Short mmCIF file of C-alpha atoms and ligand atoms in Angstrom, two decimals:
data_model
loop_
_atom_site.label_atom_id
_atom_site.label_comp_id
_atom_site.label_asym_id
_atom_site.label_seq_id
_atom_site.Cartn_x
_atom_site.Cartn_y
_atom_site.Cartn_z
CA UNK L 1 15.04 5.61 -1.46
CA UNK L 2 13.77 3.48 1.38
CA UNK L 3 11.26 0.99 0.10
CA UNK L 4 8.38 0.39 2.48
CA UNK L 5 7.60 -3.31 2.43
CA UNK L 6 4.34 -4.79 3.54
CA UNK L 7 5.43 -8.09 5.13
CA UNK L 8 2.06 -9.61 4.28
CA UNK L 9 2.69 -9.03 0.57
CA UNK L 10 6.04 -10.81 0.95
CA UNK L 11 4.51 -13.67 2.96
CA UNK L 12 1.78 -14.17 0.36
CA UNK L 13 4.31 -14.09 -2.47
CA UNK L 14 6.24 -16.89 -0.77
CA UNK L 15 3.06 -18.90 -0.27
CA UNK L 16 2.08 -18.40 -3.91
CA UNK L 17 5.46 -19.73 -5.04
CA UNK L 18 5.18 -22.82 -2.84
CA UNK L 19 1.63 -23.56 -4.03
CA UNK L 20 2.74 -23.24 -7.68
CA UNK L 21 5.79 -25.46 -7.17
CA UNK L 22 3.65 -28.09 -5.46
CA UNK L 23 1.09 -27.87 -8.28
CA UNK L 24 -1.88 -27.22 -5.99
CA UNK L 25 -4.93 -25.46 -7.46
CA UNK L 26 -5.50 -21.76 -6.93
CA UNK L 27 -8.11 -22.10 -4.23
CA UNK L 28 -5.54 -23.72 -1.92
CA UNK L 29 -3.59 -20.48 -2.11
CA UNK L 30 -6.73 -18.42 -1.46
CA UNK L 31 -7.56 -20.48 1.63
CA UNK L 32 -4.07 -20.22 3.11
CA UNK L 33 -3.46 -16.57 2.23
CA UNK L 34 -5.91 -15.46 4.93
CA UNK L 35 -5.61 -16.08 8.68
CA UNK L 36 -8.40 -18.08 10.35
CA UNK L 37 -8.96 -15.30 12.85
CA UNK L 38 -7.48 -11.93 13.82
CA UNK L 39 -8.35 -10.46 17.19
CA UNK L 40 -7.89 -6.73 17.56
CA UNK L 41 -7.89 -5.38 21.09
CA UNK L 42 -7.63 -2.07 22.86
CA UNK L 43 -5.11 -2.08 25.69
CA UNK L 44 -5.68 0.77 28.15
CA UNK L 45 -2.88 1.62 30.59
CA UNK L 46 -3.06 4.14 33.43
CA UNK L 47 -0.17 6.58 33.22
CA UNK L 48 1.59 8.04 36.25
CA UNK L 49 -0.23 11.38 35.92
CA UNK L 50 -3.58 9.60 36.29
CA UNK L 51 -4.55 9.72 32.62
CA UNK L 52 -5.27 6.59 30.58
CA UNK L 53 -3.40 5.81 27.38
CA UNK L 54 -4.68 3.34 24.81
CA UNK L 55 -2.43 0.98 22.84
CA UNK L 56 -3.58 -1.24 20.00
CA UNK L 57 -2.91 -4.96 20.10
CA UNK L 58 -3.53 -7.97 17.86
CA UNK L 59 -3.38 -11.73 17.91
CA UNK L 60 -3.44 -13.39 14.52
CA UNK L 61 -4.35 -17.07 14.35
CA UNK L 62 -3.29 -18.12 10.91
CA UNK L 63 -3.79 -21.86 10.75
CA UNK L 64 -4.70 -24.65 13.17
CA UNK L 65 -4.69 -27.71 10.90
CA UNK L 66 -1.71 -29.30 12.68
CA UNK L 67 -2.42 -28.22 16.24
CA UNK L 68 -3.14 -25.21 18.46
CA UNK L 69 -1.85 -21.84 17.23
CA UNK L 70 1.69 -21.15 18.44
CA UNK L 71 3.95 -18.13 18.25
CA UNK L 72 5.28 -15.16 20.16
CA UNK L 73 3.98 -11.70 21.05
CA UNK L 74 6.04 -8.63 20.17
CA UNK L 75 5.97 -5.17 21.69
CA UNK L 76 7.21 -2.62 19.17
CA UNK L 77 6.20 0.90 18.13
CA UNK L 78 5.96 -0.10 14.45
CA UNK L 79 3.73 -3.19 14.87
CA UNK L 80 0.86 -3.30 12.37
CA UNK L 81 -1.97 -5.76 11.90
CA UNK L 82 -0.56 -6.88 8.55
CA UNK L 83 2.84 -7.49 10.08
CA UNK L 84 1.28 -9.66 12.81
CA UNK L 85 -0.70 -11.62 10.19
CA UNK L 86 2.45 -12.17 8.09
CA UNK L 87 4.41 -13.30 11.15
CA UNK L 88 1.60 -15.71 12.09
CA UNK L 89 1.75 -17.20 8.59
CA UNK L 90 5.51 -17.67 8.95
CA UNK L 91 4.91 -19.45 12.27
CA UNK L 92 2.55 -21.88 10.49
CA UNK L 93 5.36 -22.83 8.10
CA UNK L 94 8.07 -22.82 10.78
CA UNK L 95 6.09 -25.14 13.05
CA UNK L 96 5.04 -27.38 10.19
CA UNK L 97 8.59 -27.66 8.84
CA UNK L 98 9.95 -28.48 12.30
CA UNK L 99 7.45 -31.34 12.55
CA UNK L 100 5.76 -29.85 15.63
CA UNK L 101 2.06 -30.50 16.43
CA UNK L 102 1.33 -26.77 16.22
CA UNK L 103 -0.43 -24.33 13.94
CA UNK L 104 0.76 -20.76 13.53
CA UNK L 105 -0.08 -17.64 15.49
CA UNK L 106 1.50 -14.33 16.42
CA UNK L 107 0.64 -11.37 18.58
CA UNK L 108 1.74 -7.79 18.81
CA UNK L 109 1.12 -4.57 20.69
CA UNK L 110 1.99 -1.23 19.08
CA UNK L 111 4.03 0.26 21.92
CA UNK L 112 7.57 1.30 22.73
CA UNK L 113 8.14 -0.74 25.90
CA UNK L 114 11.38 1.13 26.65
CA UNK L 115 9.45 4.25 27.68
CA UNK L 116 7.08 2.39 30.03
CA UNK L 117 7.75 2.01 33.75
CA UNK L 118 7.79 -1.58 35.07
CA UNK L 119 4.30 -1.02 36.54
CA UNK L 120 2.95 0.25 33.21
CA UNK L 121 4.54 -2.68 31.38
CA UNK L 122 2.87 -5.09 33.79
CA UNK L 123 -0.50 -3.40 33.35
CA UNK L 124 -0.13 -3.41 29.55
CA UNK L 125 0.77 -7.13 29.58
CA UNK L 126 -2.07 -8.11 31.90
CA UNK L 127 -4.68 -6.05 29.97
CA UNK L 128 -3.51 -7.42 26.62
CA UNK L 129 -3.73 -11.01 27.83
CA UNK L 130 -7.06 -10.43 29.52
CA UNK L 131 -8.40 -9.05 26.25
CA UNK L 132 -7.38 -12.16 24.30
CA UNK L 133 -8.00 -14.66 27.12
CA UNK L 134 -11.13 -16.17 25.53
CA UNK L 135 -9.13 -17.06 22.43
CA UNK L 136 -5.95 -18.54 23.95
CA UNK L 137 -5.51 -21.72 25.98
CA UNK L 138 -3.39 -24.85 26.38
CA UNK L 139 -5.18 -26.49 23.45
CA UNK L 140 -6.18 -23.33 21.57
CA UNK L 141 -3.32 -20.87 21.24
CA UNK L 142 -0.03 -20.73 23.15
CA UNK L 143 1.83 -17.39 23.09
CA UNK L 144 5.56 -16.98 23.85
CA UNK L 145 8.25 -14.27 23.83
CA UNK L 146 9.24 -12.38 20.70
CA UNK L 147 10.77 -8.92 20.12
CA UNK L 148 10.95 -7.01 23.47
CA UNK L 149 8.94 -9.53 25.47
CA UNK L 150 10.66 -11.79 28.00
CA UNK L 151 10.07 -14.44 30.72
CA UNK L 152 8.72 -11.78 33.12
CA UNK L 153 6.04 -10.79 30.60
CA UNK L 154 5.18 -14.49 30.18
CA UNK L 155 4.86 -14.80 33.98
CA UNK L 156 2.28 -11.98 33.99
CA UNK L 157 0.39 -13.59 31.08
CA UNK L 158 0.31 -16.93 32.92
CA UNK L 159 -0.83 -15.31 36.16
CA UNK L 160 -3.53 -13.23 34.51
CA UNK L 161 -4.93 -16.23 32.64
CA UNK L 162 -4.78 -18.50 35.70
CA UNK L 163 -6.68 -15.91 37.74
CA UNK L 164 -9.38 -15.43 35.10
CA UNK L 165 -9.83 -19.17 34.59
CA UNK L 166 -9.31 -20.00 38.29
CA UNK L 167 -6.64 -22.68 37.97
CA UNK L 168 -2.92 -23.22 37.43
CA UNK L 169 -2.39 -23.17 33.69
CA UNK L 170 1.36 -23.13 33.02
CA UNK L 171 0.91 -24.58 29.53
CA UNK L 172 -0.93 -21.50 28.23
CA UNK L 173 2.36 -19.70 27.50
CA UNK L 174 5.96 -20.82 26.96
CA UNK L 175 9.24 -19.04 27.58
CA UNK L 176 8.33 -18.68 31.25
CA UNK L 177 10.84 -18.27 34.09
CA UNK L 178 12.09 -21.66 35.46
CA UNK L 179 10.21 -21.12 38.75
CA UNK L 180 6.93 -21.20 36.80
CA UNK L 181 7.62 -24.22 34.65
CA UNK L 182 9.93 -22.60 32.09
CA UNK L 183 13.28 -23.94 30.95
CA UNK L 184 16.55 -22.10 31.39
CA UNK L 185 17.56 -23.61 28.04
CA UNK L 186 14.86 -21.51 26.30
CA UNK L 187 17.23 -18.51 26.55
CA UNK L 188 20.02 -20.16 24.53
CA UNK L 189 17.68 -22.22 22.31
CA UNK L 190 17.44 -20.10 19.16
CA UNK L 191 21.19 -19.39 18.95
CA UNK L 192 22.07 -22.98 19.81
CA UNK L 193 19.65 -24.16 17.12
CA UNK L 194 21.22 -21.85 14.52
CA UNK L 195 24.70 -23.19 15.41
CA UNK L 196 23.57 -26.82 15.13
CA UNK L 197 21.88 -26.11 11.78
CA UNK L 198 25.04 -24.43 10.45
CA UNK L 199 27.22 -27.30 11.68
CA UNK L 200 24.99 -29.89 9.98
CA UNK L 201 24.75 -27.92 6.72
CA UNK L 202 28.52 -27.31 6.77
CA UNK L 203 29.14 -31.07 7.12
CA UNK L 204 27.24 -31.64 3.88
CA UNK L 205 28.21 -28.52 1.92
CA UNK L 206 31.60 -27.28 3.21
CA UNK L 207 33.28 -30.47 4.47
CA UNK L 208 32.71 -29.64 8.16
CA UNK L 209 32.54 -26.62 10.44
CA UNK L 210 35.99 -26.98 12.07
CA UNK L 211 38.27 -24.09 11.14
CA UNK L 212 35.62 -22.35 9.01
CA UNK L 213 35.38 -18.58 9.33
CA UNK L 214 32.14 -16.98 10.48
CA UNK L 215 30.75 -13.41 10.55
CA UNK L 216 27.70 -12.62 12.68
CA UNK L 217 25.63 -9.48 12.17
CA UNK L 218 23.72 -8.65 15.36
CA UNK L 219 24.99 -9.45 18.85
CA UNK L 220 21.72 -9.80 20.75
CA UNK L 221 20.45 -13.07 22.19
CA UNK L 222 20.47 -14.95 18.86
CA UNK L 223 23.74 -13.51 17.53
CA UNK L 224 25.69 -13.99 20.74
CA UNK L 225 24.63 -17.60 21.37
CA UNK L 226 25.13 -18.52 17.71
CA UNK L 227 28.69 -17.11 17.87
CA UNK L 228 29.36 -18.82 21.20
CA UNK L 229 28.21 -22.28 20.14
CA UNK L 230 29.83 -22.09 16.69
CA UNK L 231 33.15 -21.22 18.39
CA UNK L 232 32.72 -24.22 20.69
CA UNK L 233 32.08 -26.39 17.64
CA UNK L 234 35.48 -25.38 16.24
CA UNK L 235 34.57 -22.53 13.87
CA UNK L 236 36.51 -19.24 13.93
CA UNK L 237 34.21 -16.27 14.52
CA UNK L 238 36.20 -13.47 12.89
CA UNK L 239 33.61 -10.68 12.94
CA UNK L 240 30.56 -9.59 14.92
CA UNK L 241 28.54 -6.39 14.95
CA UNK L 242 25.75 -4.60 16.76
CA UNK L 243 23.74 -1.53 15.75
CA UNK L 244 26.73 0.74 16.53
CA UNK L 245 29.30 -1.06 14.37
CA UNK L 246 31.32 -4.19 13.64
CA UNK L 247 34.70 -5.59 14.68
CA UNK L 248 37.06 -7.97 12.88
CA UNK L 249 39.94 -10.16 13.97
CA UNK L 250 41.58 -12.68 11.61
CA UNK L 251 42.66 -14.81 14.60
CA UNK L 252 39.08 -15.10 15.80
CA UNK L 253 37.05 -13.41 18.56
CA UNK L 254 36.04 -14.87 21.91
CA UNK L 255 32.26 -14.24 22.06
CA UNK L 256 32.24 -14.19 25.87
CA UNK L 257 34.94 -11.53 26.04
CA UNK L 258 33.14 -9.46 23.41
CA UNK L 259 29.88 -9.80 25.36
CA UNK L 260 31.45 -8.58 28.59
CA UNK L 261 32.81 -5.50 26.75
CA UNK L 262 29.38 -4.88 25.21
CA UNK L 263 27.73 -5.19 28.65
CA UNK L 264 30.27 -2.86 30.24
CA UNK L 265 30.62 -0.24 27.52
CA UNK L 266 27.43 -0.52 25.50
CA UNK L 267 28.75 -1.89 22.20
CA UNK L 268 31.06 -4.50 20.67
CA UNK L 269 33.01 -1.69 18.97
CA UNK L 270 34.87 -0.98 22.23
CA UNK L 271 36.46 -4.44 22.17
CA UNK L 272 40.21 -3.78 22.40
CA UNK L 273 41.47 -6.86 20.54
CA UNK L 274 39.93 -5.99 17.15
CA UNK L 275 42.16 -5.54 14.10
CA UNK L 276 39.58 -3.53 12.20
CA UNK L 277 36.34 -1.73 12.85
CA UNK L 278 33.61 -1.42 10.24
CA UNK L 279 29.95 -0.66 9.73
CA UNK L 280 27.35 -3.37 10.46
CA UNK L 281 26.59 -3.52 6.71
CA UNK L 282 30.28 -4.13 5.83
CA UNK L 283 30.24 -7.23 8.04
CA UNK L 284 27.90 -8.83 5.50
CA UNK L 285 30.49 -8.52 2.73
CA UNK L 286 33.49 -10.04 4.51
CA UNK L 287 35.38 -12.89 2.92
CA UNK L 288 34.16 -15.65 5.26
CA UNK L 289 32.76 -19.16 4.86
CA UNK L 290 29.59 -18.60 6.86
CA UNK L 291 27.52 -15.44 7.31
CA UNK L 292 24.83 -15.20 10.00
CA UNK L 293 22.51 -12.19 9.68
CA UNK L 294 20.96 -12.20 13.16
CA UNK L 295 19.83 -8.59 13.51
CA UNK L 296 16.90 -7.30 11.49
CA UNK L 297 14.99 -8.04 8.30
CA UNK L 298 15.81 -6.89 4.78
CA UNK L 299 19.61 -6.40 5.13
CA UNK L 300 20.66 -8.57 2.18
CA UNK L 301 19.21 -6.91 -0.90
CA UNK L 302 19.77 -6.97 -4.66
CA UNK L 303 22.21 -4.10 -4.10
CA UNK L 304 24.70 -5.94 -1.85
CA UNK L 305 23.94 -9.57 -2.81
CA UNK L 306 26.50 -9.54 -5.68
CA UNK L 307 29.23 -8.69 -3.14
CA UNK L 308 28.41 -11.34 -0.51
CA UNK L 309 31.42 -13.69 -0.33
CA UNK L 310 30.18 -16.29 2.18
CA UNK L 311 29.31 -19.76 0.84
CA UNK L 312 26.62 -20.31 3.45
CA UNK L 313 24.18 -17.72 4.82
CA UNK L 314 22.18 -18.72 7.93
CA UNK L 315 19.15 -16.53 8.64
CA UNK L 316 19.21 -16.10 12.42
CA UNK L 317 16.81 -13.15 12.06
CA UNK L 318 13.38 -13.42 10.46
CA UNK L 319 13.49 -12.31 6.81
CA UNK L 320 17.00 -10.79 6.45
CA UNK L 321 17.24 -11.73 2.75
CA UNK L 322 14.91 -10.22 0.16
CA UNK L 323 13.49 -12.41 -2.62
CA UNK L 324 15.51 -10.54 -5.28
CA UNK L 325 18.72 -10.94 -3.27
CA UNK L 326 18.12 -14.64 -2.80
CA UNK L 327 17.77 -15.08 -6.56
CA UNK L 328 21.18 -13.46 -7.09
CA UNK L 329 22.78 -15.55 -4.34
CA UNK L 330 21.32 -18.77 -5.77
CA UNK L 331 22.71 -17.95 -9.23
CA UNK L 332 26.11 -17.38 -7.61
CA UNK L 333 25.96 -20.73 -5.77
CA UNK L 334 25.56 -19.23 -2.28
CA UNK L 335 23.30 -21.40 -0.11
CA UNK L 336 20.86 -19.57 2.17
CA UNK L 337 19.61 -21.59 5.15
CA UNK L 338 16.13 -20.04 5.50
CA UNK L 339 14.78 -18.52 8.73
CA UNK L 340 11.88 -20.96 9.06
CA UNK L 341 14.45 -23.76 9.18
CA UNK L 342 17.42 -22.36 11.14
CA UNK L 343 15.78 -20.11 13.73
CA UNK L 344 13.15 -22.65 14.81
CA UNK L 345 15.17 -23.53 17.94
CA UNK L 346 13.09 -21.15 20.07
CA UNK L 347 9.75 -22.69 19.22
CA UNK L 348 11.16 -26.23 19.36
CA UNK L 349 12.28 -25.50 22.93
CA UNK L 350 8.85 -23.99 23.59
CA UNK L 351 7.31 -27.28 22.56
CA UNK L 352 9.57 -29.19 24.96
CA UNK L 353 8.51 -26.80 27.76
CA UNK L 354 4.81 -27.15 26.88
CA UNK L 355 4.94 -30.97 26.80
CA UNK L 356 6.72 -30.93 30.15
CA UNK L 357 4.07 -28.59 31.63
CA UNK L 358 1.24 -30.74 30.35
CA UNK L 359 2.76 -33.88 31.86
CA UNK L 360 3.41 -32.08 35.13
CA UNK L 361 6.93 -33.39 34.72
CA UNK L 362 10.47 -32.15 34.99
CA UNK L 363 13.26 -32.20 32.46
CA UNK L 364 16.89 -31.09 32.74
CA UNK L 365 18.35 -28.41 30.49
CA UNK L 366 20.82 -30.98 29.24
CA UNK L 367 18.06 -33.34 28.11
CA UNK L 368 16.13 -30.45 26.56
CA UNK L 369 19.16 -29.29 24.55
CA UNK L 370 19.82 -32.88 23.40
CA UNK L 371 16.25 -33.09 22.09
CA UNK L 372 16.65 -29.76 20.31
CA UNK L 373 19.92 -30.88 18.74
CA UNK L 374 18.33 -34.08 17.51
CA UNK L 375 15.33 -32.28 16.01
CA UNK L 376 17.39 -29.58 14.32
CA UNK L 377 19.83 -32.12 12.86
CA UNK L 378 16.95 -34.13 11.45
CA UNK L 379 15.22 -31.03 10.04
CA UNK L 380 18.34 -29.82 8.22
CA UNK L 381 19.01 -33.20 6.68
CA UNK L 382 15.37 -33.58 5.57
CA UNK L 383 15.32 -30.17 3.87
CA UNK L 384 18.76 -30.59 2.22
CA UNK L 385 17.77 -34.10 1.08
CA UNK L 386 14.51 -32.88 -0.48
CA UNK L 387 16.27 -29.94 -2.17
CA UNK L 388 19.00 -32.13 -3.68
CA UNK L 389 16.61 -34.91 -4.73
CA UNK L 390 13.59 -33.02 -6.00
CA UNK L 391 14.82 -29.64 -7.23
CA UNK L 392 17.45 -28.18 -9.54
CA UNK L 393 19.73 -26.69 -6.87
CA UNK L 394 21.31 -24.23 -9.30
CA UNK L 395 17.92 -22.58 -9.84
CA UNK L 396 16.00 -23.13 -6.62
CA UNK L 397 17.03 -21.71 -3.28
CA UNK L 398 16.85 -24.03 -0.29
CA UNK L 399 13.87 -21.92 0.85
CA UNK L 400 11.81 -23.49 -1.96
CA UNK L 401 12.41 -26.94 -0.49
CA UNK L 402 11.61 -25.72 3.05
CA UNK L 403 8.37 -24.07 1.92
CA UNK L 404 7.29 -27.04 -0.17
CA UNK L 405 7.71 -29.43 2.78
CA UNK L 406 6.05 -27.02 5.24
CA UNK L 407 3.09 -26.02 3.08
CA UNK L 408 2.47 -29.58 1.89
CA UNK L 409 2.22 -30.89 5.46
CA UNK L 410 -0.42 -28.27 6.26
CA UNK L 411 -2.33 -28.96 3.02
CA UNK L 412 -2.33 -32.71 3.70
CA UNK L 413 -3.61 -32.19 7.26
CA UNK L 414 -6.38 -29.89 5.96
CA UNK L 415 -7.39 -32.42 3.30
CA UNK L 416 -7.51 -35.23 5.86
CA UNK L 417 -9.73 -33.09 8.05
CA UNK L 418 -11.99 -32.21 5.12
CA UNK L 419 -11.03 -28.55 5.16
CA UNK L 420 -9.66 -28.50 1.62
N1 LIG U 1 9.04 -15.89 18.79
C1 LIG U 1 9.72 -17.10 18.43
C2 LIG U 1 9.65 -17.31 16.92
O1 LIG U 1 9.37 -16.40 16.18
C3 LIG U 1 9.27 -18.31 19.24
C4 LIG U 1 7.82 -18.57 19.29
C5 LIG U 1 7.41 -19.62 20.29
O2 LIG U 1 8.27 -20.09 21.06
O3 LIG U 1 6.23 -19.96 20.31
O4 LIG U 1 9.93 -18.38 16.43
#
C-alpha cells in the first residue's frame, strides 16, 4: 500500500524532536510550527485557444528571525499548500544551519510545466511573481529555482519585479542567468556541495574518500555533478541510475560519458560499458561505501533500510530517508548526512550571488566555488563535532545534531529580538 505522507506532519515531527532535545518549553514548538505568513494566489494564463486557465500558487514565509525569507519556487502538478509550508520550514533550518543571514521561505505553483508552451510558461511566471510582488524584495523575501524552475524563469521574475517597482533589482531573485547578475557556478553548486560534504565526512569517518566506492540514485543536476566531483576527488562511482533504471561497473563509471549517453539516448541504461543493469531501487542496496540518494523523497524506508550496505548515506535529494528508516540505519551504525546539511550548496551559492548583486560587484566562478567549499567544509565539521561531543552517536542520527544547531540559532535570534 502506498502511504500518503503529509510533508508538514513530517516537518513538524522533526521540529518537535529538536525542541524536546534542546529542552525548550512547548510554546517554542507552537510558535515555530506555523509559518509567519502564507500567500495564496490565483495565476491566470491565456491558453492558445483564447480561453483562460487558472493555476493555484503559494509563497510560504516560515521564519524571518535571521534575515529575509529565502528559498526556491517549484512548478509541479502535485504541489499543495502544506507541502510548500513544510519546504519553507526546511529552508529555515537549512539556512540557519549553513550560517547564512536568511530566514526560510518557499513557493510553488500547482502546474505541469512540461505541457505549457514557452509563452504560457512566461505568462505563468510573470503573473505568479506579480501576484506576490508586494511580499518579496531584496530585504524581504528572495526566491530562487527549485523543481522545474530554471534561470530563464528567474530572469522573468526579475524583469517583472523591476518593471513593477521601476528600477533594476537583480537581488530580488537568485539563480539568474550570468547576463543578469547570476553565477554560472550556481548550476554545479548543489552537486559540488554534496561532493565536498561527502569528502569531509569520509575523512573523519571512513579514512578518506580516495578509492571509496559510490552509488548515486538519480542522474539529474544534483546526481550528475555529485558523481562528477566525487570521481575527481578520487572516489570510484560504481553505479548510477535515473527513473528508467540503474547501471553498475566494478571498475567505475565516467560520469561525463554516462551523461552524454543519457543526453543522446534518453537514459543511463543505454550506457554500453555497464557490467550489470538493475532497477533504481536496487542501486540503494549495493555493497558500496557511500550511497547518494539524489532523486526523490521517501526512497529509503523501514522496508529496505535493513538491507542498505553503505556506511555513509548523503541526502542529495530533500527527504529521501524516512524517520523509521533512519532509526534502523542508526542502530546499524550507518551515518546519514542529512539533506539540510549536504544539499545546502545551492542556497549557499545563492547567497554569494545575492551579496555580489547588492554590492554591484563581480566575482569569478572560481572564487565563488572556493567560498562554497570553505563554508561546506566548516558546516560538516561543526555538525560532526557537535554530534560526537554532545550526543550518544549510537542512538542519535546526525540529523539530531543538525536540527539542534539549526533550531537553536533561530530560537536565540528570536529571543534576542524579543519574539520568544
Ligand atoms: N531550491 C534550493 C533549495 O531547496 C535553493 C534555494 C535558494 O537558492 O534560495 O535549497
